[in-house]
XYZ file of C-alpha atoms in Angstrom:
724
model
C 59.304 98.607 45.331
C 57.764 98.725 41.836
C 59.947 97.926 38.825
C 61.186 101.270 37.473
C 62.808 99.443 34.542
C 59.318 98.786 33.181
C 58.832 102.550 33.106
C 62.190 103.630 31.699
C 62.842 100.626 29.433
C 59.457 99.354 28.208
C 59.140 97.100 25.179
C 55.505 98.060 24.620
C 53.882 101.427 25.287
C 50.195 102.349 25.321
C 49.378 106.041 24.822
C 46.004 106.476 26.536
C 44.155 109.513 25.194
C 46.142 109.626 21.951
C 44.831 111.977 19.265
C 45.522 112.830 15.650
C 45.290 116.543 16.431
C 48.994 117.402 16.716
C 48.180 120.967 17.760
C 46.979 119.666 21.134
C 49.016 117.936 23.801
C 47.326 114.537 23.258
C 48.421 114.523 19.664
C 51.824 116.101 20.296
C 52.924 113.323 22.635
C 52.319 110.575 20.094
C 53.831 112.692 17.309
C 57.057 113.193 19.286
C 57.248 109.508 20.191
C 56.778 108.381 16.589
C 59.372 110.818 15.268
C 62.253 108.996 17.019
C 63.598 105.500 16.200
C 62.248 103.721 19.285
C 62.585 99.967 18.702
C 59.594 98.952 20.830
C 55.898 98.912 19.969
C 53.611 101.915 20.475
C 49.836 101.416 20.732
C 47.456 104.413 20.560
C 44.455 104.005 22.887
C 41.385 106.105 22.082
C 37.706 105.716 22.838
C 36.652 107.830 19.859
C 38.977 106.842 17.010
C 39.929 103.570 15.317
C 43.082 105.063 13.814
C 45.420 107.705 15.237
C 48.270 109.267 13.248
C 48.257 106.377 10.793
C 48.254 103.654 13.454
C 45.468 101.332 14.528
C 43.938 102.586 17.786
C 42.397 100.460 20.536
C 39.469 101.429 22.723
C 41.073 100.146 25.929
C 44.390 98.856 27.276
C 42.563 95.572 27.863
C 42.052 95.236 24.084
C 45.724 95.505 23.106
C 47.274 92.559 21.214
C 49.749 92.144 24.086
C 50.054 93.601 27.592
C 51.743 96.992 27.660
C 54.745 97.510 29.901
C 54.055 101.251 30.129
C 50.913 103.355 29.870
C 51.219 107.050 29.062
C 48.106 108.813 30.398
C 47.062 112.156 28.926
C 43.378 112.328 29.829
C 41.322 114.622 32.098
C 42.285 114.323 35.761
C 38.864 113.052 36.868
C 39.313 109.891 34.746
C 42.914 109.086 35.682
C 42.270 106.927 38.766
C 39.680 104.843 36.924
C 42.053 104.410 33.976
C 44.962 103.482 36.242
C 42.737 100.814 37.799
C 41.973 99.513 34.306
C 45.709 99.441 33.522
C 46.406 97.499 36.709
C 43.804 94.857 35.834
C 45.312 94.584 32.331
C 48.760 93.800 33.745
C 50.389 97.168 32.991
C 53.274 97.572 35.444
C 54.199 101.238 34.848
C 52.511 104.515 34.022
C 53.466 108.095 33.259
C 50.700 110.540 34.107
C 51.004 113.839 32.294
C 47.545 115.041 33.293
C 47.366 117.941 35.746
C 44.627 118.863 38.208
C 45.721 116.946 41.311
C 47.366 118.078 44.553
C 48.881 121.115 42.848
C 45.367 122.575 42.566
C 43.755 124.565 45.410
C 41.080 122.779 47.376
C 40.738 119.197 48.542
C 39.363 117.502 45.418
C 42.728 117.255 43.656
C 44.451 116.020 46.802
C 41.831 113.280 47.254
C 42.297 112.149 43.643
C 46.060 112.038 44.121
C 45.652 109.901 47.257
C 43.375 107.546 45.329
C 45.926 107.391 42.533
C 48.650 106.473 45.042
C 46.479 103.743 46.568
C 45.713 102.243 43.151
C 49.386 102.187 42.196
C 50.248 100.474 45.487
C 47.541 97.856 45.013
C 48.998 96.796 41.659
C 52.657 97.505 42.547
C 52.878 99.906 39.598
C 55.775 102.231 38.902
C 53.982 105.562 38.417
C 55.592 108.866 37.451
C 53.582 112.043 37.974
C 50.882 113.264 37.874
C 51.376 116.780 36.515
C 54.510 115.604 34.747
C 55.923 116.466 31.334
C 56.941 112.875 30.772
C 60.417 111.546 30.230
C 62.971 110.703 27.572
C 65.175 107.642 27.457
C 67.727 108.924 24.968
C 69.556 105.597 24.842
C 66.335 103.888 23.718
C 65.080 106.858 21.632
C 61.844 106.753 23.652
C 60.360 110.212 24.285
C 56.854 110.162 25.788
C 56.605 113.916 26.252
C 55.162 116.989 24.583
C 58.305 119.075 25.249
C 59.369 121.023 22.140
C 62.972 120.288 23.125
C 62.401 116.728 21.893
C 61.135 117.722 18.449
C 63.192 116.261 15.630
C 63.472 119.788 14.227
C 65.224 120.907 17.436
C 68.205 118.680 16.691
C 69.418 115.111 17.127
C 69.056 113.306 20.440
C 72.804 112.624 20.567
C 75.691 114.853 19.405
C 78.017 113.640 16.654
C 81.074 113.944 18.894
C 79.924 113.620 22.507
C 82.146 114.862 25.302
C 82.821 111.572 27.128
C 80.343 109.948 29.514
C 76.601 110.422 29.963
C 74.439 112.782 31.997
C 70.905 112.229 33.282
C 68.345 114.793 34.442
C 65.694 114.269 37.108
C 63.453 117.292 37.641
C 60.255 117.958 39.549
C 59.557 120.713 37.029
C 58.666 119.425 33.590
C 59.672 122.418 31.505
C 62.938 122.976 33.341
C 63.892 119.305 33.111
C 63.874 119.324 29.331
C 65.420 122.799 29.270
C 68.661 121.306 30.641
C 68.810 119.046 27.601
C 67.945 121.827 25.188
C 70.411 124.355 26.597
C 73.248 121.831 26.700
C 72.968 120.850 23.043
C 75.748 123.194 21.980
C 78.100 121.703 24.594
C 78.036 118.207 23.035
C 76.821 116.443 26.171
C 75.466 112.913 25.762
C 72.253 112.585 27.773
C 70.879 109.225 28.872
C 67.671 109.928 30.798
C 65.501 113.005 31.304
C 62.741 112.332 33.829
C 60.239 114.919 35.047
C 58.556 113.702 38.217
C 55.771 116.255 38.710
C 53.800 115.816 41.928
C 55.635 112.590 42.867
C 52.496 110.834 44.057
C 54.268 107.457 43.885
C 57.847 107.586 42.616
C 60.135 110.320 43.903
C 63.312 111.854 42.550
C 65.267 109.638 44.954
C 63.653 106.477 43.538
C 64.689 107.325 39.984
C 68.159 108.328 41.125
C 68.602 105.061 42.991
C 67.462 103.032 39.963
C 69.796 104.898 37.608
C 72.719 104.409 39.984
C 72.008 100.677 39.956
C 71.876 100.784 36.161
C 75.394 102.247 36.290
C 75.446 103.995 32.901
C 75.052 107.628 34.017
C 78.221 109.501 34.995
C 76.780 112.851 36.150
C 73.305 113.752 37.421
C 71.485 117.081 37.142
C 68.635 117.328 39.662
C 66.071 120.086 40.071
C 64.227 119.873 43.390
C 61.262 121.729 44.778
C 61.262 119.552 47.885
C 62.337 116.120 49.085
C 59.402 113.891 49.966
C 61.363 111.241 51.887
C 64.614 112.617 53.325
C 65.991 109.195 54.322
C 65.673 107.985 50.716
C 67.461 111.033 49.384
C 70.323 110.683 51.861
C 70.786 106.993 51.021
C 70.834 107.714 47.284
C 73.215 110.650 47.730
C 75.587 108.434 49.736
C 75.415 105.763 47.049
C 76.256 108.341 44.368
C 79.181 109.729 46.369
C 80.665 106.274 46.967
C 80.297 105.470 43.267
C 81.948 108.755 42.253
C 78.850 109.929 40.366
C 78.457 113.680 41.022
C 74.990 114.987 41.903
C 74.564 118.577 40.719
C 71.381 119.915 42.302
C 69.336 123.091 42.082
C 66.930 123.568 44.982
C 64.336 126.124 43.961
C 62.119 128.017 46.397
C 65.003 129.183 48.575
C 63.694 132.487 49.854
C 61.518 132.789 52.927
C 59.081 135.709 53.337
C 59.596 135.652 57.071
C 60.854 133.599 59.965
C 58.762 132.331 62.823
C 59.411 133.572 66.342
C 61.744 131.103 68.009
C 63.241 130.647 71.444
C 66.837 130.161 70.291
C 69.290 131.821 67.906
C 69.940 128.410 66.358
C 66.478 128.001 64.894
C 66.484 131.577 63.612
C 69.691 130.900 61.711
C 68.776 127.433 60.421
C 66.166 128.303 57.802
C 64.785 125.677 55.450
C 67.307 126.299 52.693
C 70.152 126.348 55.193
C 69.020 122.851 56.171
C 69.000 121.666 52.555
C 72.454 123.154 52.043
C 73.731 121.358 55.150
C 72.467 118.022 53.843
C 73.913 118.689 50.384
C 77.338 119.557 51.751
C 77.357 116.602 54.131
C 76.642 114.131 51.328
C 78.826 115.665 48.637
C 75.930 117.093 46.620
C 77.062 120.020 44.460
C 74.643 122.925 44.516
C 74.020 124.782 41.262
C 72.582 128.257 40.986
C 71.330 128.345 37.406
C 71.297 126.461 34.106
C 74.644 127.776 32.910
C 76.504 126.902 36.102
C 74.996 123.422 36.300
C 75.804 122.654 32.689
C 79.346 124.003 33.202
C 79.714 121.626 36.141
C 78.418 118.684 34.126
C 80.800 119.522 31.272
C 83.785 119.682 33.640
C 83.046 116.406 35.412
C 82.242 114.527 32.203
C 85.374 115.717 30.426
C 87.730 114.996 33.318
C 86.194 111.772 34.586
C 88.190 110.655 37.607
C 91.034 113.110 36.848
C 89.957 115.593 39.498
C 92.253 118.298 40.940
C 94.085 117.210 44.093
C 93.909 120.755 45.457
C 92.887 124.322 44.636
C 96.123 125.640 43.090
C 95.670 126.621 39.455
C 98.121 127.327 36.699
C 96.827 129.766 34.081
C 98.409 130.113 30.641
C 97.234 132.584 28.021
C 98.161 134.378 24.836
C 96.283 137.481 26.008
C 97.702 139.205 29.081
C 94.430 140.883 30.005
C 92.399 137.690 29.588
C 94.905 135.828 31.752
C 94.535 138.372 34.542
C 90.754 138.175 34.213
C 90.918 134.399 34.641
C 93.289 134.704 37.606
C 90.828 137.088 39.275
C 87.975 134.643 38.584
C 89.976 131.825 40.171
C 90.521 133.805 43.355
C 86.838 134.808 43.518
C 85.920 131.142 43.205
C 88.172 130.223 46.127
C 91.101 128.909 44.088
C 94.756 129.902 44.338
C 97.054 131.095 41.548
C 100.532 130.622 43.022
C 103.829 131.815 41.597
C 105.359 128.929 39.661
C 108.513 127.227 40.874
C 111.905 128.190 39.403
C 112.404 124.966 37.451
C 109.061 125.272 35.679
C 109.601 128.943 34.934
C 113.021 128.220 33.486
C 111.533 125.606 31.135
C 108.878 128.083 29.996
C 111.075 131.178 29.696
C 113.091 129.786 26.767
C 109.906 129.859 24.658
C 108.782 133.379 25.583
C 109.553 136.706 23.948
C 110.947 139.390 26.237
C 107.512 140.873 26.893
C 106.005 137.554 28.040
C 106.036 136.252 31.613
C 106.165 132.826 33.265
C 105.183 133.825 36.792
C 101.482 132.687 36.696
C 99.424 133.571 34.867
C 101.851 132.521 32.161
C 101.521 135.078 29.361
C 102.920 133.235 26.382
C 101.814 136.078 24.076
C 100.372 135.444 20.637
C 103.914 135.041 19.308
C 104.731 132.306 21.793
C 101.489 130.397 21.162
C 101.972 130.491 17.396
C 105.462 129.136 17.880
C 104.690 126.375 20.384
C 100.902 125.917 20.566
C 98.430 125.985 23.460
C 98.984 122.333 24.348
C 102.728 122.637 24.913
C 102.418 125.632 27.221
C 99.685 123.810 29.164
C 101.953 120.767 29.467
C 104.831 122.855 30.793
C 102.622 124.631 33.342
C 101.037 121.338 34.423
C 104.459 119.907 35.275
C 104.819 122.344 38.154
C 104.462 120.645 41.548
C 102.791 123.834 42.758
C 99.621 123.495 40.657
C 96.744 121.002 40.792
C 95.059 121.969 37.553
C 95.598 124.071 34.435
C 93.293 126.596 32.786
C 94.235 127.549 29.237
C 92.896 130.869 27.966
C 92.246 130.634 24.221
C 90.448 132.406 21.439
C 88.226 129.811 19.814
C 86.574 132.033 17.206
C 88.800 130.585 14.468
C 89.331 126.849 14.512
C 92.378 126.579 12.229
C 94.959 127.028 14.960
C 93.254 124.504 17.263
C 92.983 122.103 14.321
C 96.741 122.249 13.819
C 97.319 121.791 17.544
C 94.923 118.811 17.783
C 97.529 115.987 17.955
C 99.368 117.746 20.816
C 96.077 118.507 22.556
C 95.085 114.857 22.328
C 98.453 113.750 23.717
C 98.173 116.223 26.598
C 94.660 115.052 27.448
C 95.859 111.459 27.451
C 99.093 111.946 29.399
C 98.305 114.715 31.888
C 97.539 113.563 35.428
C 95.932 116.933 36.161
C 92.709 118.365 34.725
C 93.087 120.898 31.926
C 90.263 123.353 31.154
C 89.878 125.712 28.214
C 88.281 129.139 28.485
C 87.651 131.165 25.351
C 87.334 134.926 25.672
C 85.807 135.138 22.196
C 82.690 133.245 21.199
C 83.712 129.828 19.863
C 82.957 128.455 16.438
C 81.089 125.138 16.316
C 84.192 123.492 14.869
C 86.363 124.745 17.719
C 83.986 123.169 20.236
C 84.104 119.902 18.299
C 87.920 119.911 18.152
C 88.344 120.484 21.856
C 85.626 118.001 22.780
C 87.213 115.442 20.464
C 90.486 115.957 22.324
C 88.633 115.547 25.631
C 88.592 119.141 26.898
C 85.690 121.104 28.339
C 85.375 124.536 26.727
C 83.960 127.365 28.815
C 82.734 130.759 27.649
C 82.515 132.252 31.163
C 85.654 132.785 33.241
C 83.871 132.523 36.589
C 81.929 129.439 35.499
C 85.194 127.803 34.485
C 86.830 128.620 37.825
C 83.797 127.571 39.882
C 83.734 124.218 38.113
C 87.386 123.575 38.931
C 86.718 124.547 42.569
C 83.688 122.229 42.753
C 85.737 119.356 41.369
C 88.495 119.938 43.928
C 85.963 120.080 46.777
C 84.233 116.928 45.535
C 87.483 114.976 45.431
C 88.499 116.165 48.904
C 85.106 115.247 50.382
C 85.085 111.782 48.818
C 88.589 111.092 50.068
C 87.658 112.215 53.576
C 84.427 110.234 53.743
C 85.843 107.072 52.206
C 88.974 106.855 54.347
C 88.753 104.865 57.602
C 87.350 106.894 60.474
C 89.802 108.302 63.014
C 89.679 106.500 66.334
C 89.091 108.722 69.358
C 88.496 107.442 72.847
C 85.586 109.340 74.373
C 84.044 108.362 77.703
C 80.660 106.772 77.112
C 77.837 109.219 77.851
C 75.230 108.456 80.506
C 72.303 108.263 78.089
C 69.860 106.940 80.648
C 70.559 109.777 83.089
C 70.165 112.397 80.368
C 66.918 110.832 79.182
C 65.492 110.745 82.713
C 66.394 114.387 83.351
C 64.850 115.451 80.043
C 61.659 113.546 80.775
C 61.308 115.256 84.159
C 62.155 118.737 82.873
C 59.852 121.549 81.797
C 59.453 122.313 78.053
C 62.287 124.893 78.170
C 65.452 124.268 80.174
C 67.342 127.421 81.066
C 71.054 127.143 81.830
C 70.682 125.966 85.442
C 68.501 123.027 84.342
C 70.277 122.367 81.031
C 73.780 121.977 82.455
C 73.190 118.701 84.362
C 71.622 117.135 81.258
C 74.552 118.168 79.067
C 77.048 117.087 81.733
C 75.872 113.496 81.230
C 77.628 113.745 77.847
C 80.724 115.457 79.193
C 79.560 118.870 77.969
C 80.200 121.986 80.033
C 82.824 120.855 82.475
C 83.648 124.375 83.694
C 82.068 125.652 86.935
C 78.278 125.735 86.794
C 78.062 128.335 89.546
C 75.524 128.789 92.323
C 71.820 129.578 92.050
C 70.849 132.265 94.586
C 67.545 133.766 95.663
C 68.525 136.922 97.540
C 70.971 139.781 97.337
C 72.763 138.471 100.426
C 73.207 135.045 98.859
C 74.516 136.708 95.698
C 77.107 138.660 97.675
C 78.250 135.558 99.567
C 78.561 133.528 96.386
C 80.497 136.265 94.598
C 82.886 136.771 97.514
C 83.604 133.024 97.599
C 84.940 133.227 94.045
C 88.540 134.215 93.523
C 87.720 136.278 90.434
C 84.974 138.563 89.081
C 81.540 137.011 88.696
C 78.672 137.010 86.228
C 75.068 137.210 87.452
C 72.346 135.833 85.169
C 68.618 135.546 85.763
C 67.377 131.975 85.269
C 63.940 131.682 83.708
C 62.498 129.484 80.979
C 60.366 132.495 80.020
C 63.424 134.691 79.316
C 65.601 132.703 76.877
C 67.491 135.816 75.665
C 68.770 137.282 78.925
C 71.136 139.823 77.366
C 68.329 141.489 75.410
C 66.290 141.661 78.639
C 69.157 143.295 80.541
C 69.058 140.336 82.929
C 72.841 139.783 82.907
C 75.587 141.565 84.854
C 79.270 140.912 84.098
C 82.585 141.453 85.895
C 80.935 141.910 89.273
C 83.019 141.933 92.449
C 81.772 140.815 95.837
C 81.114 144.447 96.824
C 78.888 145.002 93.795
C 76.986 141.717 93.894
C 74.012 142.968 95.958
C 73.296 145.864 93.599
C 73.860 143.686 90.536
C 71.384 141.113 91.844
C 68.670 143.718 92.336
C 69.449 145.275 88.950
C 69.190 142.101 86.843
C 66.100 140.915 88.702
C 64.333 144.244 88.153
C 65.269 144.220 84.457
C 63.909 140.706 84.065
C 60.587 141.662 85.667
C 60.279 144.735 83.456
C 60.994 142.628 80.369
C 58.620 139.789 81.281
C 56.378 140.748 84.206
C 54.725 137.328 84.360
C 57.865 135.240 83.947
C 58.516 132.449 86.425
C 62.028 133.093 87.767
C 64.060 130.224 89.263
C 66.698 132.517 90.729
C 69.918 134.255 89.743
C 72.958 132.208 88.716
C 76.297 133.465 90.033
C 79.294 132.179 88.074
C 82.980 133.033 87.867
C 83.773 134.990 84.705
C 85.351 132.810 82.017
C 88.799 133.761 80.693
C 88.781 135.621 77.347
C 89.048 133.864 73.994
C 87.296 133.547 70.639
C 83.511 133.423 70.916
C 81.470 130.898 68.948
C 77.930 129.587 69.080
C 77.071 125.902 69.023
C 73.498 124.833 68.581
C 71.098 122.189 67.405
C 67.901 122.762 65.480
C 65.443 120.015 64.629
C 64.482 120.570 61.010
C 60.989 119.180 60.240
C 62.339 117.293 57.222
C 65.950 116.461 57.982
C 65.902 116.040 61.756
C 68.541 117.483 64.123
C 71.223 119.683 62.579
C 74.324 120.832 64.424
C 75.186 124.498 63.917
C 78.474 126.277 64.561
C 78.973 129.990 64.057
C 81.422 132.754 64.845
C 80.674 135.735 67.018
C 78.819 134.310 69.999
C 76.130 136.846 70.882
C 76.893 138.701 67.614
C 76.265 135.635 65.460
C 72.999 136.922 63.981
C 74.712 140.144 62.886
C 77.680 138.296 61.379
C 75.641 135.452 59.888
C 78.710 133.229 59.591
C 77.300 129.797 60.400
C 77.573 126.249 59.073
C 75.277 123.285 59.662
C 75.511 119.505 59.379
C 73.301 116.530 60.258
C 74.131 114.618 63.417
C 76.029 112.731 64.634
C 79.433 113.983 63.497
C 82.812 112.358 63.953
C 85.938 114.401 64.631
C 86.856 114.720 60.944
C 83.328 115.854 60.090
C 83.314 118.412 62.915
C 86.670 119.782 61.794
C 85.413 120.028 58.205
C 82.308 121.863 59.424
C 84.507 124.446 61.165
C 86.458 124.854 57.946
C 83.283 125.931 56.126
C 83.008 129.103 58.194
C 84.039 132.168 56.211
C 85.936 133.487 59.202
C 87.503 130.175 60.222
C 90.952 131.793 60.035
C 90.284 133.740 63.264
C 90.525 130.449 65.153
C 94.179 130.255 64.133
C 97.031 132.513 65.197
C 95.544 135.955 64.675
C 96.911 139.484 65.298
C 99.473 138.301 67.805
C 97.059 136.010 69.642
C 97.940 132.289 69.820
C 95.788 129.782 67.914
C 92.533 128.773 69.572
C 92.007 125.313 71.033
C 90.129 123.945 68.026
C 90.748 120.389 69.225
C 88.679 121.100 72.338
C 86.012 122.822 70.248
C 85.848 119.847 67.856
C 85.513 117.506 70.844
C 82.619 119.602 72.163
C 80.950 119.562 68.733
C 81.207 115.780 68.521
C 79.725 115.318 72.010
C 76.886 117.761 71.317
C 76.105 116.069 68.005
C 75.958 112.694 69.743
C 73.624 114.108 72.401
C 71.366 115.524 69.673
C 71.340 112.234 67.758
C 70.597 110.138 70.851
C 67.689 112.376 71.886
C 66.447 113.450 68.464
C 62.797 112.843 69.347
C 62.995 114.812 72.597
C 64.986 117.878 71.506
C 63.744 120.760 69.345
C 66.522 123.323 69.891
C 69.774 123.719 71.795
C 71.825 126.890 72.228
C 75.321 126.935 73.689
C 75.969 130.631 73.276
C 78.525 131.850 73.694
C 81.163 129.152 73.892
C 84.568 130.723 74.543
C 87.455 128.942 72.861
C 90.665 129.596 74.764
C 94.255 129.391 73.543
C 95.484 126.033 72.276
C 95.673 123.500 75.082
C 93.437 125.519 77.443
C 90.059 124.149 76.381
C 86.686 125.836 76.022
C 84.228 127.464 78.405
C 80.491 127.017 78.106
C 79.076 130.397 79.141
C 75.363 129.844 78.594
C 73.045 126.999 77.621
C 69.420 126.562 76.598
C 67.481 123.422 75.681
C 63.997 123.484 74.149
C 62.164 120.172 74.193
C 60.150 118.845 71.282
C 56.481 119.357 72.053
C 53.940 116.609 71.377
C 51.870 117.171 68.268
C 48.186 117.942 68.752
C 45.988 114.855 68.835
C 44.199 115.803 65.610
C 47.542 115.901 63.738
C 48.489 112.450 64.984
C 45.090 111.116 63.982
C 45.479 112.565 60.487
C 48.739 110.657 60.048
C-alpha cells in the first residue's frame, strides 16, 4: 500500500504545469496554495517559464533542489502518464492529478490512459489521487492544492474563531461537491481537517483515504460523497473500523434512481435494486445516510457538539417559550421517529412552580416568554433533562437577538458540562452570528430547521444503539450443524433453476423447511389419491423451472379436497401450458394447506458489488405492492436478524395485533439465520432465492415454508473471464 501520508502531509510540493496566469486553472492552483500559510516548500515546475508568480520555476521534477514528496499535476491528459513516470524516477512518492480526459470520457482512449496511469503508480508504489480530481485541502497544515473558489482567502478563514468541538473530514468523488461541504458549513463553525476529492479513483479510493484518516485518529466525523464503491471489501473494513472507533460516517450516495429494472426470475431480485443494496450495507455497518448538504451538515454539527454524549433512546423532552414553535418541534420529532412522552409527575412539579398559569409542563414544556425571562433557557432545559422519561432535550429558542443568550451563557455552559443527556437548540428565527458563537462556545449545536434537528437526534440514537448491539458479545445459540457437503452436491447436480420440489431437499440440509414437502404427482388419479391421504385440504402447484411465478400463471389451486383434486390437477396443468406452452413440467406438487398466520417473504439476492444480501419483507405474495422490505449482508446472527425485522415499517403486525396473538418471531429469526448461513456458504453458486410466502404462526407454533425457488449463479462468458 502506498504511503498516503506523503500525499496528505508532504514537506515539499511540486506543482507541475504551474502558470502565472491566475485566470486559468494552472495559475489558480498555485495562487490558492501560496495564499495560505503552508509551512512546507512549494516548487513551480514549468517547461516554458523560469519564474512563476514570483517564484523560481524548474523545467522538470528531476531538476528540483530536493526530491518532492508530492507532485500536483495540472497538464493535458495525454502527457500525464509520461510525467508520472518522470516523477517516479525522481523519487516522488505521491501525486494529485487534477487533469481530466481519462475514463470519464467516452471511447477507449481515456480508459487506456487511466490503465497506464494505474500501472505506472503501481510500479513506483506511488500514492495517486485522481485523475479528474479537484485536489484536496489539509486544513491542519494549511495546504490547499486545488482551484476550488471555496479555498480562496477572500471566502473566509480556513478555521473558525470559535470551532464547535472536534474535527470533520470530507472525502468526495465529486470535486465541486467535496469543497461545497466546507463552504456551506462555514457559518456553523465546524473545524475541518481534510477535504479530499478522489475523482476517477484510478489508484487510491475513498476507502483508502478513510482508512488512513482513521489511523491518523484526529478526525471525529466523516462526510463522504460516493458515486460508487470500487472495492466493496475495503469499504466494509473501513466502515467497521470507524464504527468500532465511534467515528460516525455520514454518507451521500448519489445516482440512486434506476430508469428500469431487468427481468428477473424472483421477487427478491426485483426488490433489491442497486441503491437498496447500498442502503443495506450502510445500515449493517452503522453508516448514516444523508440526503442533502443541509442534512449532512446538521448531522455533523450534532455529532461534533455532543461527542460521546449520545441519546440512550428516542424519547425527547421539548421546552420552548413559544407554544406554537414547541408544537412544531414536537411534530417534527414524531415525523423523525422520535417520541415526545408526557413528563413524570415529579419533573412536572419541579417545573410548574416556575410557570405562569398559561404555561404547561406536560411536554412540550411551554415556559412562555415570561418564564424564560425569569429563569432562562438553560434552567428549563436542566429541569426537563432530569426526567427519567426522556433521553435528550431540544430547546426551542429565538436566536435573532443575542443579549438574552449572552446573559444565560454561564448557566448554558454549566448545563453542557453537567448534563448526561444531549441538549440541542432550535431557533425559529434566523440567528445572529453572535448567537451562533455563544451557543457554540457553550458546546451546543444550533439548528435552523426543526426536522433537521429532530432527524439528527434520531440518527444519534440509532447510531448509539447499533454500536452497543454490534460491540456486545454475540448471543450463543445452539443450531445443528448444516450438511454443507450434501447441499453443495445437490446444487452441483441441479439445473440452473430449482423449483420448489428440487429446492426443498437442498434447503433441508440447513434445517430449512421442516414442514411437509408433499408429493409430486403426474396424473389426475395420483393427485386425487395424494389429496385423499391428507387429513386436511390440499394445495396443488405445478412444478417447472420455466414457470417461477406460478400464481401469475394460474398454476396453483388452494383448499382442494380429495373430491376436487382431479379437476384441480387438470385446471392448473392447463393454465401452466397456456402460460408457457414450451415449459418443461416436472409434475404437480400436492401439499397439505398450511395453517393461517402472518405472511412474509424471505429471499437472497446476489448483488454484483456486495455479494449475497438477505431480504425480509411483509405481505408474502403482495410484497411488491407493499414494498416493505429490508436487506442485510450475510451471514446474520440472531441479534442481526431480529434488528433486520425491526427495520420493517410494518414490523408491529408481527406482534399482538387486532386480537390475534403475537407471531412466532423467534422461529422466523431462526429461519433467517439459517437462510443467511446457507447463502454465505454457497455465495458463488447462488444468484437468487425466494421463500415466498413464509407463514409465521402464533408464538410457539413455528413457521411454514409454502414455496421455494433457487436460481443458480451462471458461469460468466469466456470472453468476460479472459478480459479479467
